[in-house]
Short mmCIF file of C-alpha atoms and ligand atoms in Angstrom, two decimals:
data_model
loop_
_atom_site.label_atom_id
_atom_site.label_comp_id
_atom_site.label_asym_id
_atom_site.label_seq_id
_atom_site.Cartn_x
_atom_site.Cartn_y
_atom_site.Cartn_z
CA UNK A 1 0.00 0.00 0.00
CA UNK A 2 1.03 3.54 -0.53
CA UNK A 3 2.77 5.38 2.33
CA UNK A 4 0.23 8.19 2.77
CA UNK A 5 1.23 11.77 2.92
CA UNK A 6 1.85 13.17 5.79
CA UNK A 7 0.67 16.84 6.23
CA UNK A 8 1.42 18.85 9.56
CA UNK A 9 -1.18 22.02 10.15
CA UNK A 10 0.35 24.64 12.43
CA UNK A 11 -1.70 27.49 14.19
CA UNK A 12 -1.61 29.81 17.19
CA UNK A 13 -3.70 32.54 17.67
CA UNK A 14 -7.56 32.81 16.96
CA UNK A 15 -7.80 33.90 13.45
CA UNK A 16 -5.99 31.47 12.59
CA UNK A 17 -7.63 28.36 13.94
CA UNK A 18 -10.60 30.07 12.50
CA UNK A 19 -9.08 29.82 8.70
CA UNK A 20 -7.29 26.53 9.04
CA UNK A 21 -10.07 24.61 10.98
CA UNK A 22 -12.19 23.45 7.72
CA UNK A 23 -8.83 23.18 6.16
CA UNK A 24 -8.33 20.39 8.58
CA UNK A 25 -11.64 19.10 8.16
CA UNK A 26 -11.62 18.73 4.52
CA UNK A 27 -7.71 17.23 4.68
CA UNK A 28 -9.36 14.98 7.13
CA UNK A 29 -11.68 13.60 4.16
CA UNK A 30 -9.03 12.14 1.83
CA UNK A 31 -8.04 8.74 1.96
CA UNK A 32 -4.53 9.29 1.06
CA UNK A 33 -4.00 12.19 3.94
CA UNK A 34 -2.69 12.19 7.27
CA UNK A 35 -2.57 15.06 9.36
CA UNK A 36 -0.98 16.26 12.25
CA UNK A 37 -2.40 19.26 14.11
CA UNK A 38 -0.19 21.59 16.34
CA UNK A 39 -1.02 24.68 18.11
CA UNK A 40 2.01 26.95 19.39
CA UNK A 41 -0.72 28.25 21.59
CA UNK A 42 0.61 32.11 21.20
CA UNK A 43 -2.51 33.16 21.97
CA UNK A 44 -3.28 31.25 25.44
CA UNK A 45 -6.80 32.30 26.69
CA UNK A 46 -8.40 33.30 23.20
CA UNK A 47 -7.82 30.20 21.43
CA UNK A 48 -9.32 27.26 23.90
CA UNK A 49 -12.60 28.06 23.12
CA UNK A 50 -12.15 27.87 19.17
CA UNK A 51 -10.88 24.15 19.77
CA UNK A 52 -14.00 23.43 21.36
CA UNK A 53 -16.44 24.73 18.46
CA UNK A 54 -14.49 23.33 15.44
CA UNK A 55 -14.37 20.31 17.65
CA UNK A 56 -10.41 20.47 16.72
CA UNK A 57 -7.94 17.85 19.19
CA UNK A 58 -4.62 18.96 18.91
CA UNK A 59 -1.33 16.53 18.80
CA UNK A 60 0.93 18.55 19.93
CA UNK A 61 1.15 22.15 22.06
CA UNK A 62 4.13 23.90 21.59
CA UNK A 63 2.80 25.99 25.08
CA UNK A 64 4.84 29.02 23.85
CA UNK A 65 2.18 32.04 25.11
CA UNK A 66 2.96 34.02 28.22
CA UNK A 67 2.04 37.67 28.71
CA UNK A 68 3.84 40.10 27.00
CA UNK A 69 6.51 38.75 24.83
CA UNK A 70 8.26 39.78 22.38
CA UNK A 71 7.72 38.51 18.38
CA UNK A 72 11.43 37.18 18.75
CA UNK A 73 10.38 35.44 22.04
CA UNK A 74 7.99 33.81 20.47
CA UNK A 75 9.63 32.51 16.83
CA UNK A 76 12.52 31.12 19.08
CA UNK A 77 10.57 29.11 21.34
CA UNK A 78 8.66 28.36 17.96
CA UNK A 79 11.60 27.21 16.23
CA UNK A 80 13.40 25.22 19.17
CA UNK A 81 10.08 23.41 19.68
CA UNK A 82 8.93 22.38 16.76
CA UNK A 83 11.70 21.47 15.37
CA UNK A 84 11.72 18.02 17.94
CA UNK A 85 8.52 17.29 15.96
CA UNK A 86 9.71 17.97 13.02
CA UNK A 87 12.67 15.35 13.45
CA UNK A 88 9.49 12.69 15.35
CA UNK A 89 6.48 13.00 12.92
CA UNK A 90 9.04 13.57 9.39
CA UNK A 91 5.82 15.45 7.46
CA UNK A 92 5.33 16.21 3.91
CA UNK A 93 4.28 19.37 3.98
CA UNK A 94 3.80 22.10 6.84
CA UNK A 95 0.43 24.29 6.30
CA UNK A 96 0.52 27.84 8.28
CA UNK A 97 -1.53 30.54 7.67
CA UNK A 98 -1.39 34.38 7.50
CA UNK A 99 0.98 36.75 9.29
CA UNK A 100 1.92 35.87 12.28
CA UNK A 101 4.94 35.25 14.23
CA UNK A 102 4.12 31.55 14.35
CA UNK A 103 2.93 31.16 10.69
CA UNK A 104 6.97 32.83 9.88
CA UNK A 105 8.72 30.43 12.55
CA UNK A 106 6.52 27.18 11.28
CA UNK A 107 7.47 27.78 7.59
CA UNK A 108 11.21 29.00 8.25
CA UNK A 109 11.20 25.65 10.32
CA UNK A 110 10.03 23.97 7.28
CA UNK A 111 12.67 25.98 5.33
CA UNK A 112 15.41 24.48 7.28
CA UNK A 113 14.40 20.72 7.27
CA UNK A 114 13.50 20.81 3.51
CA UNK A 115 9.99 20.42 4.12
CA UNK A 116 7.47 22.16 1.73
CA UNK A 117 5.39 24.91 3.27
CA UNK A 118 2.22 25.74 2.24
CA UNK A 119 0.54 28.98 3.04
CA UNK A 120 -3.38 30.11 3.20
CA UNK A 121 -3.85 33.36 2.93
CA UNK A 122 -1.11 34.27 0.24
CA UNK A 123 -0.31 37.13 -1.21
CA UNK A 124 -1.73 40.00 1.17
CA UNK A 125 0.26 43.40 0.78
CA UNK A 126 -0.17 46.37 2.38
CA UNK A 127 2.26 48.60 0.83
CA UNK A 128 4.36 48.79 4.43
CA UNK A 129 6.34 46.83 5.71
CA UNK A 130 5.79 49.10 9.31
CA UNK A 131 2.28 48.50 8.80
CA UNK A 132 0.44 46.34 10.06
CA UNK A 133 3.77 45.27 12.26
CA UNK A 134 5.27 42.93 12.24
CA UNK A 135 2.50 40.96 10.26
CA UNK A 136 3.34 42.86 6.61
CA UNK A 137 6.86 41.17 6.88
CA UNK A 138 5.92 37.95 8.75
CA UNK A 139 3.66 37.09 5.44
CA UNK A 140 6.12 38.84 2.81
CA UNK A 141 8.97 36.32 3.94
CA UNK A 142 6.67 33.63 4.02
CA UNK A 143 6.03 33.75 0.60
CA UNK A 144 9.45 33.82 -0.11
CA UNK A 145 9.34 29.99 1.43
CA UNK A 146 6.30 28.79 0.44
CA UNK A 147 6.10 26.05 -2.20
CA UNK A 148 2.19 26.34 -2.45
CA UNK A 149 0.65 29.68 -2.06
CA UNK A 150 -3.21 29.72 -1.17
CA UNK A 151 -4.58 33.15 -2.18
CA UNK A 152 -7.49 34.27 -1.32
CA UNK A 153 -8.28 36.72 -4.40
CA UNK A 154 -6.62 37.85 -8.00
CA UNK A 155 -5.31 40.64 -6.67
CA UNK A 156 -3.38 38.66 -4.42
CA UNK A 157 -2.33 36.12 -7.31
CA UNK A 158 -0.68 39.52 -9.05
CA UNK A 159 1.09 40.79 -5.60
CA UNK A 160 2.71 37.64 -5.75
CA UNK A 161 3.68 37.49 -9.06
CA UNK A 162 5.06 41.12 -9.12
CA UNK A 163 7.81 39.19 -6.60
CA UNK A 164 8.10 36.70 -8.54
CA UNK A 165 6.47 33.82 -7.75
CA UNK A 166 5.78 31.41 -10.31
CA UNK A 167 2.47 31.50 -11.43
CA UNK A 168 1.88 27.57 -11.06
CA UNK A 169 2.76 27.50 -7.56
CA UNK A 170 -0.50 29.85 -6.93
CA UNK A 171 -3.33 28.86 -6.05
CA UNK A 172 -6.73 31.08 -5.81
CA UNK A 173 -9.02 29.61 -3.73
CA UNK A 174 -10.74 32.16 -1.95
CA UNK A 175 -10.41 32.48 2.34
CA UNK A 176 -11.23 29.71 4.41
CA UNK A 177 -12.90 31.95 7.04
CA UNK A 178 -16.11 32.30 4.47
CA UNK A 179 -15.87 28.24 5.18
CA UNK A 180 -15.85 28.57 8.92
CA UNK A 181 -18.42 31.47 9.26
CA UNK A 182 -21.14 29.56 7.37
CA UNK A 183 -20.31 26.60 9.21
CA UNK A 184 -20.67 27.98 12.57
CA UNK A 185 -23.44 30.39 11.69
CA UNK A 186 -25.50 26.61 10.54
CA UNK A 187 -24.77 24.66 13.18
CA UNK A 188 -24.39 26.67 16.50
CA UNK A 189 -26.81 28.99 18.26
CA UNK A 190 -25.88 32.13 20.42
CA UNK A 191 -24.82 31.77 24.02
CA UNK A 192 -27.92 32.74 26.37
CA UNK A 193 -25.91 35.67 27.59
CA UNK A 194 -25.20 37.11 23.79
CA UNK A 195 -29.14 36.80 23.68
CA UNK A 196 -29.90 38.67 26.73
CA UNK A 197 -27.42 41.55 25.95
CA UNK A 198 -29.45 41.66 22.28
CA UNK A 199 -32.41 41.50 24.33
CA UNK A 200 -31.30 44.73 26.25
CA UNK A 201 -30.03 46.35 23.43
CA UNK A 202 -33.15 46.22 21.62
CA UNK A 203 -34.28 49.15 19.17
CA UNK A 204 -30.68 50.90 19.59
CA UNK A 205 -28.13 51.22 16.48
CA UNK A 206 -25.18 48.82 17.74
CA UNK A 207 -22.21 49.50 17.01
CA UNK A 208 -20.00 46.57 17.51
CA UNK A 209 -16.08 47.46 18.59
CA UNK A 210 -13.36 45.39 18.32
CA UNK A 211 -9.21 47.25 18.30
CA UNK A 212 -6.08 45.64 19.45
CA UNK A 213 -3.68 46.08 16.59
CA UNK A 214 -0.22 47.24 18.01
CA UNK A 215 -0.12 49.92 15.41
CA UNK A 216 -3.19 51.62 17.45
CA UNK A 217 -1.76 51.49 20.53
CA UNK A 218 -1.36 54.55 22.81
CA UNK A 219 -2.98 58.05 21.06
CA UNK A 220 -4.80 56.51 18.04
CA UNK A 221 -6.67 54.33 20.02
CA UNK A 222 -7.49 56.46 22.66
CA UNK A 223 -8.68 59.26 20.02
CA UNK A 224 -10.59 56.75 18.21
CA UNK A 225 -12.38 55.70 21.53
CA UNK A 226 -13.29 59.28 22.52
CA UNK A 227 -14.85 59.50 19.17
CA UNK A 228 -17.11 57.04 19.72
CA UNK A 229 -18.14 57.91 23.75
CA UNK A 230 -18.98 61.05 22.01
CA UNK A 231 -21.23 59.93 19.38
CA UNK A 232 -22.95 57.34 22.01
CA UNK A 233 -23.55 60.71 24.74
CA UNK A 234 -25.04 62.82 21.88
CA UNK A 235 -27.38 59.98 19.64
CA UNK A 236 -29.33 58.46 22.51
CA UNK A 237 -30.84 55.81 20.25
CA UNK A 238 -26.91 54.23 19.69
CA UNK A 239 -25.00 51.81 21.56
CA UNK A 240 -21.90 50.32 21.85
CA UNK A 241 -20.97 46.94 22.11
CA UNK A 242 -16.71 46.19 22.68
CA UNK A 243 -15.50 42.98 23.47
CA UNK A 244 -12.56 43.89 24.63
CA UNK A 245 -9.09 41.98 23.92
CA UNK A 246 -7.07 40.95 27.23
CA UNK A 247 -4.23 42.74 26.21
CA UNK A 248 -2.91 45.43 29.08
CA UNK A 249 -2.84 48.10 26.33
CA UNK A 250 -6.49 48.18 25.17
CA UNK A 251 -7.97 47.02 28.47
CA UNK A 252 -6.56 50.22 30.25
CA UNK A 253 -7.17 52.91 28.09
CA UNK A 254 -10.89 51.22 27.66
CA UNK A 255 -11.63 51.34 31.16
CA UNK A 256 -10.27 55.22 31.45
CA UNK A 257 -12.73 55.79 28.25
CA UNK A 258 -15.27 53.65 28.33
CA UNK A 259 -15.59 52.32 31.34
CA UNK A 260 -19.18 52.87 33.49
CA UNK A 261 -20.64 54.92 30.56
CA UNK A 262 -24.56 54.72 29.87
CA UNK A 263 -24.85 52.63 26.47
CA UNK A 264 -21.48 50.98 26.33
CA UNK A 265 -21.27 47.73 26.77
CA UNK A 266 -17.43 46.35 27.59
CA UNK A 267 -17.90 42.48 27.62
CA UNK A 268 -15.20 39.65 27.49
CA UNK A 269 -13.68 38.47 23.47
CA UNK A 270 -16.78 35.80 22.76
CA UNK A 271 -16.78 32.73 21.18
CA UNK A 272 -17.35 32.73 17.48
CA UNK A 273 -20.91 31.87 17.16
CA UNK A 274 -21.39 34.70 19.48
CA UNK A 275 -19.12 37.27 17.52
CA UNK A 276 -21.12 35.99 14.18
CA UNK A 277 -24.42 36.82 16.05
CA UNK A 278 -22.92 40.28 16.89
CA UNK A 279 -22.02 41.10 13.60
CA UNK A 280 -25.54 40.56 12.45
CA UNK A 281 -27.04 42.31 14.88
CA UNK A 282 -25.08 45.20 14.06
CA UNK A 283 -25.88 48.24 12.53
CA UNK A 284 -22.19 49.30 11.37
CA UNK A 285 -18.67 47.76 12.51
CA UNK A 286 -15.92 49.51 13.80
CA UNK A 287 -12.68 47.53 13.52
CA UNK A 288 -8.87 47.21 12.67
CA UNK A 289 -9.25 43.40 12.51
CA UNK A 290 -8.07 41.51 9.13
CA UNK A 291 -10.47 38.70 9.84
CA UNK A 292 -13.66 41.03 10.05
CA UNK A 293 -12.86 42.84 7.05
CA UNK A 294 -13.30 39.09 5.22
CA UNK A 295 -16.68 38.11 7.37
CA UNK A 296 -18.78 41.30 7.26
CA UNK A 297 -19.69 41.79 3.58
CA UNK A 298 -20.84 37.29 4.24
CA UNK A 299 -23.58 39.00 6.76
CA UNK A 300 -24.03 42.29 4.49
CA UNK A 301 -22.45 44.55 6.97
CA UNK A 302 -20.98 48.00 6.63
CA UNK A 303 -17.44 48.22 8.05
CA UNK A 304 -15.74 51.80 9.31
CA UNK A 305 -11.81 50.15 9.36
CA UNK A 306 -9.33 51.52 12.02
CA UNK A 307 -6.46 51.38 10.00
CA UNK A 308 -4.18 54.45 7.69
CA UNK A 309 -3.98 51.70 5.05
CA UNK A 310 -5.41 48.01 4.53
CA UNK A 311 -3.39 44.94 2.82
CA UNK A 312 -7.55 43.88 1.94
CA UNK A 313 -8.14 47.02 -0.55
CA UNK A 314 -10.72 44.44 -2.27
CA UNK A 315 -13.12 45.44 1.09
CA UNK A 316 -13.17 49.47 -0.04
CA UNK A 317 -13.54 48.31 -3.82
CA UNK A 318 -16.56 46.46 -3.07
CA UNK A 319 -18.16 49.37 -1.22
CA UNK A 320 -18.95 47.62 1.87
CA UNK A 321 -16.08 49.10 3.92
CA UNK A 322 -14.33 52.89 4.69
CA UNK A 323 -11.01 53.42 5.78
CA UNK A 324 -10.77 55.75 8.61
CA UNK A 325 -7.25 56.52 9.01
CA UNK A 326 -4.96 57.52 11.85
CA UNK A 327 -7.73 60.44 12.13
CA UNK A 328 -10.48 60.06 15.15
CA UNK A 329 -12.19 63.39 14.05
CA UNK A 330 -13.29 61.14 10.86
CA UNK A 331 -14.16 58.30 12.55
CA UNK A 332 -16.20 60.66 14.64
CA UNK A 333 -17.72 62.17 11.15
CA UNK A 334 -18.55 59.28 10.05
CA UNK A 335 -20.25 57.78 12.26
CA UNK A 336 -22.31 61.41 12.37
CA UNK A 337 -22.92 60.94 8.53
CA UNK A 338 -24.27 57.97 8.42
CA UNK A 339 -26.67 58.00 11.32
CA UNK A 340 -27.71 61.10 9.31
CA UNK A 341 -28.42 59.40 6.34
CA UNK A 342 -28.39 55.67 5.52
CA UNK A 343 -28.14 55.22 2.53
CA UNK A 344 -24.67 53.55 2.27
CA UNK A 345 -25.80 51.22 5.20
CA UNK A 346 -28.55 50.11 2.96
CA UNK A 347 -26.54 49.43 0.14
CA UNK A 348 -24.06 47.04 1.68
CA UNK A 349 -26.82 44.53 2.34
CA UNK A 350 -26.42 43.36 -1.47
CA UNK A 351 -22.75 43.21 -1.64
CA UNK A 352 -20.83 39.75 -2.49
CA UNK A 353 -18.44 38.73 -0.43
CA UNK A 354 -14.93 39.12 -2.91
CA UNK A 355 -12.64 37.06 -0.09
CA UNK A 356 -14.31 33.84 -0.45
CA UNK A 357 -17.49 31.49 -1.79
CA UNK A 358 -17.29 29.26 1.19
CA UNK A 359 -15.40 26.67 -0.71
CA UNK A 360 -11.75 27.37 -0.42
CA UNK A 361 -11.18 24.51 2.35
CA UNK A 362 -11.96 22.01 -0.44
CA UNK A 363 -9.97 23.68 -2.96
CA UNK A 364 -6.74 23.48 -0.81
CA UNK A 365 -7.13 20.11 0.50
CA UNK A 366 -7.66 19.04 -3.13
CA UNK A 367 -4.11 20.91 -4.81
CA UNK A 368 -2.41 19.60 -1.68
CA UNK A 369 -3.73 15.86 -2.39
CA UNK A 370 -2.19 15.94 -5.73
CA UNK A 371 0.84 17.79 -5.08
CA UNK A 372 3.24 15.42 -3.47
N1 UDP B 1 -13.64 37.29 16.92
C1 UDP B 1 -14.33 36.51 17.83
N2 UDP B 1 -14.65 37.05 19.05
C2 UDP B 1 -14.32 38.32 19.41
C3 UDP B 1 -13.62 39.10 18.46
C4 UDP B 1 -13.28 38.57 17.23
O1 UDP B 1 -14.65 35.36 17.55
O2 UDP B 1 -14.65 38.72 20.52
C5 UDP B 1 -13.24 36.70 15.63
C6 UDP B 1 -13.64 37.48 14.39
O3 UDP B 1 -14.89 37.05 13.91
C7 UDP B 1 -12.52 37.17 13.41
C8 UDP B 1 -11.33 36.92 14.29
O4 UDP B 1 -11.82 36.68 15.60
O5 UDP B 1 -12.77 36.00 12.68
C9 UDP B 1 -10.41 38.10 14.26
O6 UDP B 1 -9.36 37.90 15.11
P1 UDP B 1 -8.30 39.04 15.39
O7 UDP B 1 -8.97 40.36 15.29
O8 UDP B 1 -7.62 38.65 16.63
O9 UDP B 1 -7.23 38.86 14.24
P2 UDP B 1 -7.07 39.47 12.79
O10 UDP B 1 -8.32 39.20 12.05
O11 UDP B 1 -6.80 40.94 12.93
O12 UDP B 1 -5.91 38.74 12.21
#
């Protein structure tokens, strides 16, 4: 019989158990497949939950998360613990995904034992390699490894064939987290609390919160979360609704801001059934997060993005998202102008999602099955 291939799937934080999860499951499906699933656990707290809903058993924890470490902390630890497993399980191919410091330690691990790398979520670029830090570099030197590149959209095929990838090695496939969303969304309800707080909320324009990119920390954030106390004092029919990240640098400056204020609602990071529920309960987003940028045009939501620039430029083109900038006084105008009129609200309902069809799990699985 023939040896079957043996394909190691790294992850660490949330997002990107989110993306690779139905990666997994569809690897899972073919006969000729064996996977191995490990989790460098960067993110400690945040990612036990997602286990739990994509049903996900790990084989190995690399157990490298602790509070505030450093990116080179973290790829050492990485690279000195994976590579045991590495030597042990002898896999095929190593899938990591994104921009992380993880994703850059798996595949430069990969690099070093001649093992092929495959990446999901190819061929972002923001244009800065300061911005978003140190993810723009993480993913720019991971495609400089990669021997399969997963993108999620055409634009992303021609970033990486302006560096020079070869075109065969690319694969569009659209983003995995389309997959996950509409799984979740089908087959789990919202928690009892998420339905009490919606219960509460009821007949108020939600706007649903989420910041914690390092590039924010410090005056941006604290601008852009004036901006919004304001707008929630002055339009009495608003709310807000922030799950706020565990890291020291948003939950402080939240608290000093937000904290105790009539209409803001400062709750705990939710699962992601919960967070899907949120988003369609919404009546705009506010957010600097990559992932959210990919979900809300799936649940025909407008998105306000805290960011100067965004390596997703397909989420402006398709008219369902704004850039705000480094500039609070616009976020603050914006959110004035359209609670004055609503039109662009309205029109986002109808948009089509350009990250994904829900099918990019299958796609990958597949070009990995026959790529040996
Ligand atoms: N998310 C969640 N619960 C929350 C906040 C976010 O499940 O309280 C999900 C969100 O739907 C998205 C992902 O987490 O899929 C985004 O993660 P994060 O913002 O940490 O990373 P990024 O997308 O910026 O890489």
């Amino acid at each position: 019989m023939q040896a079957k291939q043996k394909i190691l799937i790294l992850f660490g934080t949330r997002p990107e158990v989110i993306k690779l999860a139905p990666v997994i499951a569809a690897l899972r499906t073919i006969q000729t497949i064996e996977t191995c699933v490990v989790s460098s656990n960067q993110h400690t707290t945040l990612l036990k939950p997602f286990l739990k809903i994509f049903h996900l058993k790990i084989d190995y924890n690399l157990k490298v998360g602790t509070n505030n470490q450093t990116p080179n902390m973290i790829a050492g630890k990485v690279l000195n613990r994976l590579d045991a497993i590495l030597d042990k399980e002898k896999p095929d191919v190593i899938v990591v995904q994104g921009d992380t410091t993880t994703a850059l330690a798996g595949a430069f691990a990969g690099f070093n034992r001649k093992i092929k790398v495959a990446h999901v979520e190819a061929g972002l670029r923001s244009g800065d390699i300061n911005s978003p830090f140190p993810e723009e570099m993480n993913r720019q030197l991971i495609s400089k490894i990669a021997s399969f590149h997963f993108a999620a959209t055409e634009k992303n095929r021609k970033n990486l064939m302006n560096e020079g990838v070869p075109m065969e090695k690319i694969f569009v496939t659209g983003n995995p987290v389309v997959d996950s969303l509409n799984f979740i969304a089908k087959n789990w309800e919202p928690s009892k609390k998420l339905l009490d707080l919606i219960e509460s909320t009821k007949g108020l324009k939600r706007i649903l919160l989420t910041t914690h990119r390092r590039e924010s920390f410090g005056e941006t954030m604290s601008g852009n979360l004036r901006s919004i106390s304001c707008f929630i004092k002055k339009r009495e029919d608003t709310c807000l609704i922030f799950p706020v990240h565990p890291n020291p640098n948003v939950q402080t400056i939240t608290k000093e801001i937000l904290g105790e204020q009539e209409r803001v609602f400062l709750i705990e990071p939710t699962d992601y059934h919960d967070f899907i529920a949120l988003m369609k309960k919404a009546w705009l987003i506010v957010s600097d997060s990559g992932g959210v940028h990919e979900e809300a045009p799936s649940l025909g939501k407008p998105l306000l993005i805290l960011r100067e620039n965004t390596e997703r430029p397909e989420a402006i083109e398709a008219r369902f998202a704004k850039l705000v900038g480094g500039n609070s006084n616009r976020l603050y105008n914006l959110l004035e102008e359209n609670y004055g009129v609503d039109t662009w609200i309205k029109s986002v309902k109808k948009v089509q999602n350009p990250f994904g069809d829900g099918k990019a799990a299958t796609r990958i699985a597949e070009v990995l099955a026959n790529g040996k």
